[in-house]
Amino acid sequence: QQQVKQSPQSLIVQKGGISIINCAYENTAFDYFPWYQQFPGKGPALLIAIRPDVSEKKEGRFTISFNKSAKQFSLHIMDSQPGDSATYFCAARPYYGGATNKLIFGTGTLLAVQP
Amino acid sequence: DAGVIQSPRHEVTEMGQEVTLRCKPISGHDYLFWYRQTMMRGLELLIYFNNNVPIDDSGMPEDRFSAKMPNASFSTLKIQPSEPRDSAVYFCASSPGPERSGANVLTFGAGSRLTVL
């Protein structure tokens, strides 16, 4: 049933480095691709999102790159900080001819940024 | 707003017992979602409601799971009988309708951690 594949499962990055998390989706119509960030003991929270008519979106140190033809999208965290240590989920929203707000999530990436 | 409120935060029970998880969505949100999080499978959508009506329950694992939303401010997820493989963190999330501000954003509760012995 999994339609969104996420990698890597875990990632260790040095402070100031670039964290890169990748996602790929299968042959389903999706119209919205958010990334959620989850800290231990908390629920996931929206970090940044992109629509398929845009190839890149940047918000501060966080950038989504989107490749529609390859059905892939990725999250880049520039100048990674220890406070970025969290689990990151990519997601995709199926489009059935109308918005549903239903999100299909990837399996998550546990990011640890070492000081 | 206090956000999405879930209870209990932690539940430890024995196999075969009934478990009821509760959720209070954000006032005015038309959509309510139940997700389950495990290490192996990540966040899985179990069921979601629109205006208190179940829209898609294809993610509900089996008949032991049931969910209700009797009104706009309350939903329950029930497992009866519970099994050790049901151990996970269960999240409730809500979002506004598609025509409203913030329509694309799911707001999650803090989760209910279930352990079935």
XYZ file of C-alpha atoms in Angstrom:
232
model
C 0.000 0.000 0.000
C 3.028 2.229 0.562
C 3.056 4.770 -2.255
C 5.750 7.088 -0.908
C 9.250 5.704 -0.369
C 11.666 7.624 1.835
C 15.412 7.310 2.376
C 17.624 7.116 4.285
C 16.069 5.614 7.392
C 18.570 7.477 9.558
C 21.137 10.183 8.980
C 24.002 11.630 11.005
C 25.340 15.040 9.997
C 27.909 17.317 11.534
C 26.853 20.766 12.671
C 27.010 23.165 9.734
C 26.672 20.386 7.173
C 23.919 19.714 4.645
C 21.232 17.148 5.424
C 19.512 15.560 2.431
C 16.446 13.328 2.627
C 14.895 11.797 -0.464
C 11.406 10.629 -1.351
C 9.877 8.981 -4.388
C 6.256 8.369 -5.210
C 4.519 5.850 -7.407
C 1.974 6.114 -10.177
C -0.727 7.968 -8.340
C -1.963 11.493 -8.885
C -0.722 13.703 -6.088
C -1.212 17.467 -5.914
C 0.657 18.520 -2.808
C 3.926 17.428 -1.170
C 4.593 18.516 2.414
C 7.396 17.688 4.806
C 6.641 17.215 8.483
C 9.086 17.448 11.384
C 8.615 15.453 14.583
C 10.459 15.925 17.856
C 10.506 13.143 20.484
C 7.235 12.873 22.365
C 5.439 15.241 20.012
C 3.202 14.937 17.021
C 4.515 15.783 13.549
C 4.262 19.426 12.491
C 4.325 20.952 9.020
C 7.770 22.193 8.053
C 7.561 23.140 4.380
C 5.499 22.108 1.356
C 5.513 22.295 -2.432
C 3.083 21.853 -5.313
C 4.055 19.894 -8.455
C 4.083 22.954 -10.719
C 7.137 24.294 -8.873
C 10.629 22.744 -9.015
C 12.019 24.280 -5.847
C 10.841 26.038 -2.719
C 13.058 27.583 -0.079
C 12.201 28.733 3.425
C 15.189 29.815 5.440
C 17.621 26.899 5.709
C 15.073 24.417 4.357
C 14.640 23.712 0.630
C 12.427 21.269 -1.237
C 13.585 20.158 -4.680
C 10.909 18.558 -6.859
C 11.433 16.481 -10.008
C 8.039 15.744 -11.529
C 9.284 13.568 -14.378
C 11.261 11.342 -12.013
C 8.492 11.369 -9.386
C 11.032 12.369 -6.751
C 11.373 15.136 -4.218
C 13.914 15.897 -1.548
C 14.460 18.019 1.533
C 17.742 19.866 1.979
C 18.681 21.382 5.320
C 21.541 23.823 4.951
C 23.843 24.682 7.851
C 22.310 21.882 9.923
C 22.048 22.592 13.638
C 21.679 20.291 16.666
C 18.172 21.736 17.108
C 17.256 20.217 13.729
C 17.671 16.733 15.203
C 14.253 15.154 14.725
C 12.360 12.689 12.575
C 11.379 14.002 9.154
C 8.484 12.666 7.119
C 7.752 13.381 3.508
C 4.144 13.085 2.403
C 1.938 13.320 -0.658
C -1.714 14.165 -1.019
C -3.761 12.076 -3.479
C -5.941 14.031 -5.863
C -9.277 12.459 -6.710
C -10.734 15.361 -8.631
C -11.038 17.354 -5.445
C -8.983 18.114 -2.347
C -9.256 15.523 0.393
C -6.563 16.623 2.825
C -5.628 12.943 3.103
C -1.838 12.536 3.327
C 0.240 9.452 2.542
C 3.445 9.575 4.576
C 6.878 8.087 3.996
C 8.455 5.913 6.672
C 10.473 8.739 8.191
C 14.139 9.692 8.554
C 15.744 10.090 11.942
C 18.217 12.962 11.685
C 20.925 13.506 14.268
C 23.063 16.631 13.974
C 26.246 16.307 15.981
C 27.721 19.440 17.579
C -6.812 27.151 20.777
C -5.345 24.248 22.752
C -4.671 22.282 19.595
C -5.649 18.673 19.034
C -6.101 16.946 22.367
C -5.592 13.215 22.747
C -6.084 10.945 25.718
C -4.697 8.914 27.263
C -1.069 9.821 26.553
C 0.076 6.380 27.611
C -1.851 3.149 27.871
C -0.529 -0.212 28.993
C -2.923 -3.099 28.751
C -2.966 -6.843 28.486
C -3.728 -8.810 25.385
C -7.448 -9.292 24.896
C -8.490 -6.113 26.667
C -10.473 -3.340 25.036
C -8.652 -0.085 24.375
C -10.320 3.241 23.663
C -8.338 6.233 22.467
C -9.925 9.677 22.413
C -9.441 12.805 20.371
C -10.725 16.366 20.464
C -9.958 18.157 17.182
C -9.410 21.861 16.749
C -12.705 23.717 16.774
C -13.897 24.498 13.246
C -11.796 21.844 11.544
C -13.843 19.726 9.153
C -11.424 16.818 8.774
C -10.226 14.365 11.400
C -7.596 11.696 10.817
C -6.339 8.738 12.822
C -2.758 7.656 12.114
C -0.629 4.895 13.626
C 3.141 5.244 13.939
C 5.562 2.327 14.195
C 9.274 2.092 13.523
C 8.789 -0.362 10.696
C 5.916 1.300 8.847
C 6.158 4.942 9.809
C 2.892 6.892 9.803
C -0.037 4.897 8.468
C -3.447 6.444 7.864
C -6.105 4.320 9.515
C -9.285 6.308 8.852
C -10.456 9.834 8.239
C -13.695 11.738 8.687
C -15.158 14.742 6.917
C -17.856 16.597 8.839
C -18.164 13.626 11.226
C -18.729 11.134 8.377
C -16.145 8.358 7.788
C -14.751 8.827 4.286
C -11.977 6.286 3.981
C -11.356 3.429 6.406
C -9.242 1.323 4.064
C -6.278 1.632 6.418
C -8.023 0.054 9.386
C -6.073 -3.170 9.972
C -8.984 -5.483 10.712
C -12.363 -5.758 12.346
C -10.827 -5.405 15.787
C -10.412 -1.709 15.044
C -13.322 0.712 14.934
C -13.592 4.496 14.949
C -16.464 6.844 15.588
C -17.055 10.558 15.472
C -20.385 11.256 17.181
C -19.984 15.027 16.910
C -17.609 17.670 15.579
C -15.598 17.851 18.784
C -14.969 14.218 19.664
C -13.709 11.011 18.102
C -12.726 7.598 19.425
C -10.579 4.784 18.129
C -11.359 1.448 19.713
C -9.416 -1.798 19.597
C -11.222 -4.899 20.803
C -9.627 -7.289 21.552
C -6.152 -5.794 21.651
C -3.053 -7.742 20.605
C 0.688 -7.146 21.194
C 1.155 -6.219 17.525
C -1.167 -3.240 18.083
C 1.528 -1.603 20.218
C 2.284 1.737 18.578
C 1.756 5.464 18.906
C -1.656 6.510 17.668
C -2.051 10.065 16.427
C -5.141 12.081 15.804
C -4.923 15.052 13.434
C -7.394 17.613 12.158
C -7.494 20.151 9.348
C -9.812 22.813 7.980
C -11.974 22.228 4.922
C -10.471 22.862 1.447
C -11.941 26.347 1.128
C -10.573 27.635 4.398
C -7.326 29.243 5.433
C -4.709 26.640 6.312
C -6.651 23.965 4.449
C -3.538 22.019 3.536
C -2.142 21.753 7.044
C -2.739 18.777 9.286
C -2.373 19.608 12.982
C -1.423 16.566 15.010
C -2.064 15.812 18.642
C 0.732 14.622 20.922
C -0.245 10.990 20.402
C -1.325 8.060 22.543
C 1.384 5.483 23.163
C -0.201 2.041 23.424
C 1.592 -0.978 24.824
C -0.195 -4.312 24.722
C 1.479 -6.985 26.846
